């Protein structure tokens, strides 16, 4: 029944509010930038209308805001990518996220040292498979922490993540990773 992995539209109200605040613009300016009506922006901002893929794509072309991009991509992917962490357990500051990311990476490295991946997947016991789930959970936690740290650093230091990703592609190709 699933037609595609990427959703056709999402409720982007929180993402739009974040973008308006971060870019210090109003809904009228956003509407002009995205070539849509101010009424549509208002409806999307309040959750009365969903944001369509084409509008999201245009907004990512126009605005280079890492947290906004993370929110949109997370929602459009159905939760497959890292969400923006907004909970109260972590102060939204680069130093707090640096400590959090390091701790999560250390947990991941520890479990990778503790769990053997030598045995072929079809030969693992249920207990071993349960440990693999734990490995994946720790990797996911580290990935989320690192994604959020990267977004915060880019935002605070005025670094374009789009440009940085483009610059890394030749390096990854030279290494034979892609």
PDB file of C-alpha atoms in Angstrom:
ATOM      1  CA  UNK A   1       0.000   0.000   0.000  1.00  0.00           C
ATOM      2  CA  UNK A   2       2.985   2.270   0.538  1.00  0.00           C
ATOM      3  CA  UNK A   3       3.623   4.153  -2.711  1.00  0.00           C
ATOM      4  CA  UNK A   4       6.932   5.723  -1.751  1.00  0.00           C
ATOM      5  CA  UNK A   5       9.277   6.050   1.149  1.00  0.00           C
ATOM      6  CA  UNK A   6       9.084   9.842   1.119  1.00  0.00           C
ATOM      7  CA  UNK A   7       5.823  11.392   2.255  1.00  0.00           C
ATOM      8  CA  UNK A   8       3.993  13.647  -0.200  1.00  0.00           C
ATOM      9  CA  UNK A   9       3.212  16.241   2.473  1.00  0.00           C
ATOM     10  CA  UNK A  10       3.838  16.864   6.155  1.00  0.00           C
ATOM     11  CA  UNK A  11       2.644  19.031   9.004  1.00  0.00           C
ATOM     12  CA  UNK A  12       5.506  21.533   9.021  1.00  0.00           C
ATOM     13  CA  UNK A  13       4.079  24.010  11.519  1.00  0.00           C
ATOM     14  CA  UNK A  14       6.887  23.709  14.064  1.00  0.00           C
ATOM     15  CA  UNK A  15       9.561  23.726  11.355  1.00  0.00           C
ATOM     16  CA  UNK A  16       8.111  26.876   9.795  1.00  0.00           C
ATOM     17  CA  UNK A  17       7.919  28.613  13.164  1.00  0.00           C
ATOM     18  CA  UNK A  18      11.561  27.672  13.790  1.00  0.00           C
ATOM     19  CA  UNK A  19      12.570  29.018  10.381  1.00  0.00           C
ATOM     20  CA  UNK A  20      10.706  32.307  10.843  1.00  0.00           C
ATOM     21  CA  UNK A  21      12.374  32.813  14.212  1.00  0.00           C
ATOM     22  CA  UNK A  22      15.875  31.817  13.066  1.00  0.00           C
ATOM     23  CA  UNK A  23      15.766  33.847   9.857  1.00  0.00           C
ATOM     24  CA  UNK A  24      14.013  36.752  11.622  1.00  0.00           C
ATOM     25  CA  UNK A  25      11.406  37.023   8.871  1.00  0.00           C
ATOM     26  CA  UNK A  26       7.625  37.065   8.842  1.00  0.00           C
ATOM     27  CA  UNK A  27       5.153  34.895   6.989  1.00  0.00           C
ATOM     28  CA  UNK A  28       4.761  37.429   4.180  1.00  0.00           C
ATOM     29  CA  UNK A  29       8.493  37.346   3.427  1.00  0.00           C
ATOM     30  CA  UNK A  30       8.495  33.538   3.557  1.00  0.00           C
ATOM     31  CA  UNK A  31       5.557  33.502   1.133  1.00  0.00           C
ATOM     32  CA  UNK A  32       7.435  35.792  -1.270  1.00  0.00           C
ATOM     33  CA  UNK A  33      10.579  33.652  -1.059  1.00  0.00           C
ATOM     34  CA  UNK A  34       8.660  30.430  -1.701  1.00  0.00           C
ATOM     35  CA  UNK A  35       6.323  31.929  -4.317  1.00  0.00           C
ATOM     36  CA  UNK A  36       3.183  30.969  -2.377  1.00  0.00           C
ATOM     37  CA  UNK A  37       0.411  33.022  -0.808  1.00  0.00           C
ATOM     38  CA  UNK A  38       0.790  34.482   2.689  1.00  0.00           C
ATOM     39  CA  UNK A  39      -2.458  32.690   3.552  1.00  0.00           C
ATOM     40  CA  UNK A  40      -0.892  29.313   2.671  1.00  0.00           C
ATOM     41  CA  UNK A  41       2.130  30.077   4.859  1.00  0.00           C
ATOM     42  CA  UNK A  42      -0.210  31.029   7.705  1.00  0.00           C
ATOM     43  CA  UNK A  43      -2.174  27.797   7.291  1.00  0.00           C
ATOM     44  CA  UNK A  44       1.006  25.692   7.176  1.00  0.00           C
ATOM     45  CA  UNK A  45       2.439  27.488  10.203  1.00  0.00           C
ATOM     46  CA  UNK A  46      -0.656  26.750  12.288  1.00  0.00           C
ATOM     47  CA  UNK A  47      -0.986  23.174  11.031  1.00  0.00           C
ATOM     48  CA  UNK A  48      -4.215  23.710   9.101  1.00  0.00           C
ATOM     49  CA  UNK A  49      -2.484  22.798   5.820  1.00  0.00           C
ATOM     50  CA  UNK A  50       0.341  20.402   5.132  1.00  0.00           C
ATOM     51  CA  UNK A  51       3.516  21.424   3.345  1.00  0.00           C
ATOM     52  CA  UNK A  52       3.851  19.731  -0.042  1.00  0.00           C
ATOM     53  CA  UNK A  53       7.142  18.288  -1.321  1.00  0.00           C
ATOM     54  CA  UNK A  54       7.628  20.989  -3.960  1.00  0.00           C
ATOM     55  CA  UNK A  55       7.304  23.771  -1.393  1.00  0.00           C
ATOM     56  CA  UNK A  56       9.665  21.972   0.979  1.00  0.00           C
ATOM     57  CA  UNK A  57      12.215  21.532  -1.803  1.00  0.00           C
ATOM     58  CA  UNK A  58      12.015  25.213  -2.690  1.00  0.00           C
ATOM     59  CA  UNK A  59      12.394  26.220   0.966  1.00  0.00           C
ATOM     60  CA  UNK A  60      15.536  24.083   1.304  1.00  0.00           C
ATOM     61  CA  UNK A  61      16.959  25.752  -1.814  1.00  0.00           C
ATOM     62  CA  UNK A  62      16.218  29.238  -0.459  1.00  0.00           C
ATOM     63  CA  UNK A  63      17.108  28.810   3.226  1.00  0.00           C
ATOM     64  CA  UNK A  64      20.301  27.257   4.554  1.00  0.00           C
ATOM     65  CA  UNK A  65      19.108  26.611   8.105  1.00  0.00           C
ATOM     66  CA  UNK A  66      20.389  23.242   9.386  1.00  0.00           C
ATOM     67  CA  UNK A  67      17.762  22.683  12.083  1.00  0.00           C
ATOM     68  CA  UNK A  68      14.924  23.585   9.731  1.00  0.00           C
ATOM     69  CA  UNK A  69      16.344  21.192   7.126  1.00  0.00           C
ATOM     70  CA  UNK A  70      16.685  18.436   9.738  1.00  0.00           C
ATOM     71  CA  UNK A  71      13.076  18.892  10.847  1.00  0.00           C
ATOM     72  CA  UNK A  72      11.728  18.784   7.291  1.00  0.00           C
ATOM     73  CA  UNK A  73      13.808  15.798   6.215  1.00  0.00           C
ATOM     74  CA  UNK A  74      12.938  13.897   9.399  1.00  0.00           C
ATOM     75  CA  UNK A  75       9.214  14.442   8.830  1.00  0.00           C
ATOM     76  CA  UNK A  76       9.255  13.748   5.086  1.00  0.00           C
ATOM     77  CA  UNK A  77      11.275  10.551   5.624  1.00  0.00           C
ATOM     78  CA  UNK A  78       8.811   9.247   8.185  1.00  0.00           C
ATOM     79  CA  UNK A  79      11.395   9.372  10.959  1.00  0.00           C
ATOM     80  CA  UNK A  80      14.237   7.679   9.103  1.00  0.00           C
ATOM     81  CA  UNK A  81      16.734  10.500   9.738  1.00  0.00           C
ATOM     82  CA  UNK A  82      17.800  12.259  12.934  1.00  0.00           C
ATOM     83  CA  UNK A  83      15.230  14.539  14.568  1.00  0.00           C
ATOM     84  CA  UNK A  84      16.085  17.901  16.074  1.00  0.00           C
ATOM     85  CA  UNK A  85      16.422  17.298  19.799  1.00  0.00           C
ATOM     86  CA  UNK A  86      14.295  19.848  21.639  1.00  0.00           C
ATOM     87  CA  UNK A  87      13.679  18.083  24.947  1.00  0.00           C
ATOM     88  CA  UNK A  88      14.406  19.634  28.322  1.00  0.00           C
ATOM     89  CA  UNK A  89      17.045  17.048  29.307  1.00  0.00           C
ATOM     90  CA  UNK A  90      19.725  18.752  27.172  1.00  0.00           C
ATOM     91  CA  UNK A  91      20.409  22.471  27.099  1.00  0.00           C
ATOM     92  CA  UNK A  92      20.300  23.662  23.499  1.00  0.00           C
ATOM     93  CA  UNK A  93      23.904  24.877  23.463  1.00  0.00           C
ATOM     94  CA  UNK A  94      26.998  23.750  21.600  1.00  0.00           C
ATOM     95  CA  UNK A  95      28.907  22.810  24.765  1.00  0.00           C
ATOM     96  CA  UNK A  96      26.052  20.698  26.112  1.00  0.00           C
ATOM     97  CA  UNK A  97      25.664  18.936  22.776  1.00  0.00           C
ATOM     98  CA  UNK A  98      29.420  18.409  22.494  1.00  0.00           C
ATOM     99  CA  UNK A  99      29.447  16.606  25.848  1.00  0.00           C
ATOM    100  CA  UNK A 100      26.313  14.665  24.915  1.00  0.00           C
ATOM    101  CA  UNK A 101      27.761  13.599  21.539  1.00  0.00           C
ATOM    102  CA  UNK A 102      31.061  12.488  23.065  1.00  0.00           C
ATOM    103  CA  UNK A 103      29.235  10.430  25.701  1.00  0.00           C
ATOM    104  CA  UNK A 104      27.034   8.780  23.079  1.00  0.00           C
ATOM    105  CA  UNK A 105      30.049   8.003  20.872  1.00  0.00           C
ATOM    106  CA  UNK A 106      31.877   6.486  23.852  1.00  0.00           C
ATOM    107  CA  UNK A 107      28.858   4.275  24.588  1.00  0.00           C
ATOM    108  CA  UNK A 108      28.795   3.191  20.947  1.00  0.00           C
ATOM    109  CA  UNK A 109      32.507   2.401  20.852  1.00  0.00           C
ATOM    110  CA  UNK A 110      32.208   0.409  24.087  1.00  0.00           C
ATOM    111  CA  UNK A 111      29.382  -1.786  22.821  1.00  0.00           C
ATOM    112  CA  UNK A 112      31.166  -2.291  19.485  1.00  0.00           C
ATOM    113  CA  UNK A 113      34.192  -3.563  21.421  1.00  0.00           C
ATOM    114  CA  UNK A 114      31.976  -5.821  23.556  1.00  0.00           C
ATOM    115  CA  UNK A 115      29.895  -7.384  20.775  1.00  0.00           C
ATOM    116  CA  UNK A 116      31.442  -9.683  18.195  1.00  0.00           C
ATOM    117  CA  UNK A 117      30.167  -9.294  14.648  1.00  0.00           C
ATOM    118  CA  UNK A 118      32.375 -12.077  13.281  1.00  0.00           C
ATOM    119  CA  UNK A 119      29.661 -14.732  13.165  1.00  0.00           C
ATOM    120  CA  UNK A 120      27.460 -14.692  10.033  1.00  0.00           C
ATOM    121  CA  UNK A 121      24.001 -13.178  10.731  1.00  0.00           C
ATOM    122  CA  UNK A 122      22.192 -16.439   9.948  1.00  0.00           C
ATOM    123  CA  UNK A 123      24.286 -18.248  12.579  1.00  0.00           C
ATOM    124  CA  UNK A 124      23.550 -15.890  15.499  1.00  0.00           C
ATOM    125  CA  UNK A 125      21.533 -16.956  18.516  1.00  0.00           C
ATOM    126  CA  UNK A 126      18.572 -14.968  19.835  1.00  0.00           C
ATOM    127  CA  UNK A 127      20.775 -13.560  22.628  1.00  0.00           C
ATOM    128  CA  UNK A 128      23.397 -12.468  20.105  1.00  0.00           C
ATOM    129  CA  UNK A 129      20.729 -10.887  17.928  1.00  0.00           C
ATOM    130  CA  UNK A 130      19.405  -8.992  20.968  1.00  0.00           C
ATOM    131  CA  UNK A 131      22.903  -7.541  21.424  1.00  0.00           C
ATOM    132  CA  UNK A 132      22.902  -6.474  17.759  1.00  0.00           C
ATOM    133  CA  UNK A 133      19.699  -4.532  18.443  1.00  0.00           C
ATOM    134  CA  UNK A 134      21.557  -2.810  21.298  1.00  0.00           C
ATOM    135  CA  UNK A 135      24.466  -2.007  18.965  1.00  0.00           C
ATOM    136  CA  UNK A 136      22.073  -0.440  16.460  1.00  0.00           C
ATOM    137  CA  UNK A 137      20.374   1.545  19.240  1.00  0.00           C
ATOM    138  CA  UNK A 138      23.720   2.927  20.444  1.00  0.00           C
ATOM    139  CA  UNK A 139      24.801   3.799  16.901  1.00  0.00           C
ATOM    140  CA  UNK A 140      21.460   5.564  16.377  1.00  0.00           C
ATOM    141  CA  UNK A 141      21.839   7.526  19.629  1.00  0.00           C
ATOM    142  CA  UNK A 142      25.346   8.630  18.614  1.00  0.00           C
ATOM    143  CA  UNK A 143      24.165   9.532  15.117  1.00  0.00           C
ATOM    144  CA  UNK A 144      21.336  11.691  16.501  1.00  0.00           C
ATOM    145  CA  UNK A 145      23.698  13.406  18.948  1.00  0.00           C
ATOM    146  CA  UNK A 146      26.270  14.082  16.225  1.00  0.00           C
ATOM    147  CA  UNK A 147      23.672  15.342  13.732  1.00  0.00           C
ATOM    148  CA  UNK A 148      22.339  17.811  16.280  1.00  0.00           C
ATOM    149  CA  UNK A 149      25.838  18.933  17.297  1.00  0.00           C
ATOM    150  CA  UNK A 150      26.742  19.450  13.631  1.00  0.00           C
ATOM    151  CA  UNK A 151      23.599  21.532  13.064  1.00  0.00           C
ATOM    152  CA  UNK A 152      24.211  23.681  16.139  1.00  0.00           C
ATOM    153  CA  UNK A 153      27.864  24.289  15.234  1.00  0.00           C
ATOM    154  CA  UNK A 154      26.966  25.184  11.656  1.00  0.00           C
ATOM    155  CA  UNK A 155      24.261  27.577  12.800  1.00  0.00           C
ATOM    156  CA  UNK A 156      26.306  29.274  15.523  1.00  0.00           C
ATOM    157  CA  UNK A 157      29.441  29.634  13.406  1.00  0.00           C
ATOM    158  CA  UNK A 158      27.635  30.577  10.192  1.00  0.00           C
ATOM    159  CA  UNK A 159      28.838  27.536   8.238  1.00  0.00           C
ATOM    160  CA  UNK A 160      26.721  26.180   5.402  1.00  0.00           C
ATOM    161  CA  UNK A 161      26.119  22.446   5.843  1.00  0.00           C
ATOM    162  CA  UNK A 162      25.055  22.251   2.197  1.00  0.00           C
ATOM    163  CA  UNK A 163      28.441  23.615   1.110  1.00  0.00           C
ATOM    164  CA  UNK A 164      30.338  21.422   3.568  1.00  0.00           C
ATOM    165  CA  UNK A 165      28.609  18.280   2.315  1.00  0.00           C
ATOM    166  CA  UNK A 166      29.386  19.214  -1.294  1.00  0.00           C
ATOM    167  CA  UNK A 167      33.048  19.814  -0.377  1.00  0.00           C
ATOM    168  CA  UNK A 168      33.336  16.400   1.298  1.00  0.00           C
ATOM    169  CA  UNK A 169      32.131  14.396  -1.707  1.00  0.00           C
ATOM    170  CA  UNK A 170      35.487  14.508  -3.583  1.00  0.00           C
ATOM    171  CA  UNK A 171      37.260  13.391  -0.390  1.00  0.00           C
ATOM    172  CA  UNK A 172      34.874  10.458   0.062  1.00  0.00           C
ATOM    173  CA  UNK A 173      35.299   9.515  -3.591  1.00  0.00           C
ATOM    174  CA  UNK A 174      39.098   9.679  -3.285  1.00  0.00           C
ATOM    175  CA  UNK A 175      38.901   7.366  -0.278  1.00  0.00           C
ATOM    176  CA  UNK A 176      36.726   4.973  -2.273  1.00  0.00           C
ATOM    177  CA  UNK A 177      33.826   5.330   0.176  1.00  0.00           C
ATOM    178  CA  UNK A 178      31.335   6.378  -2.490  1.00  0.00           C
TER     179      UNK A 178
END
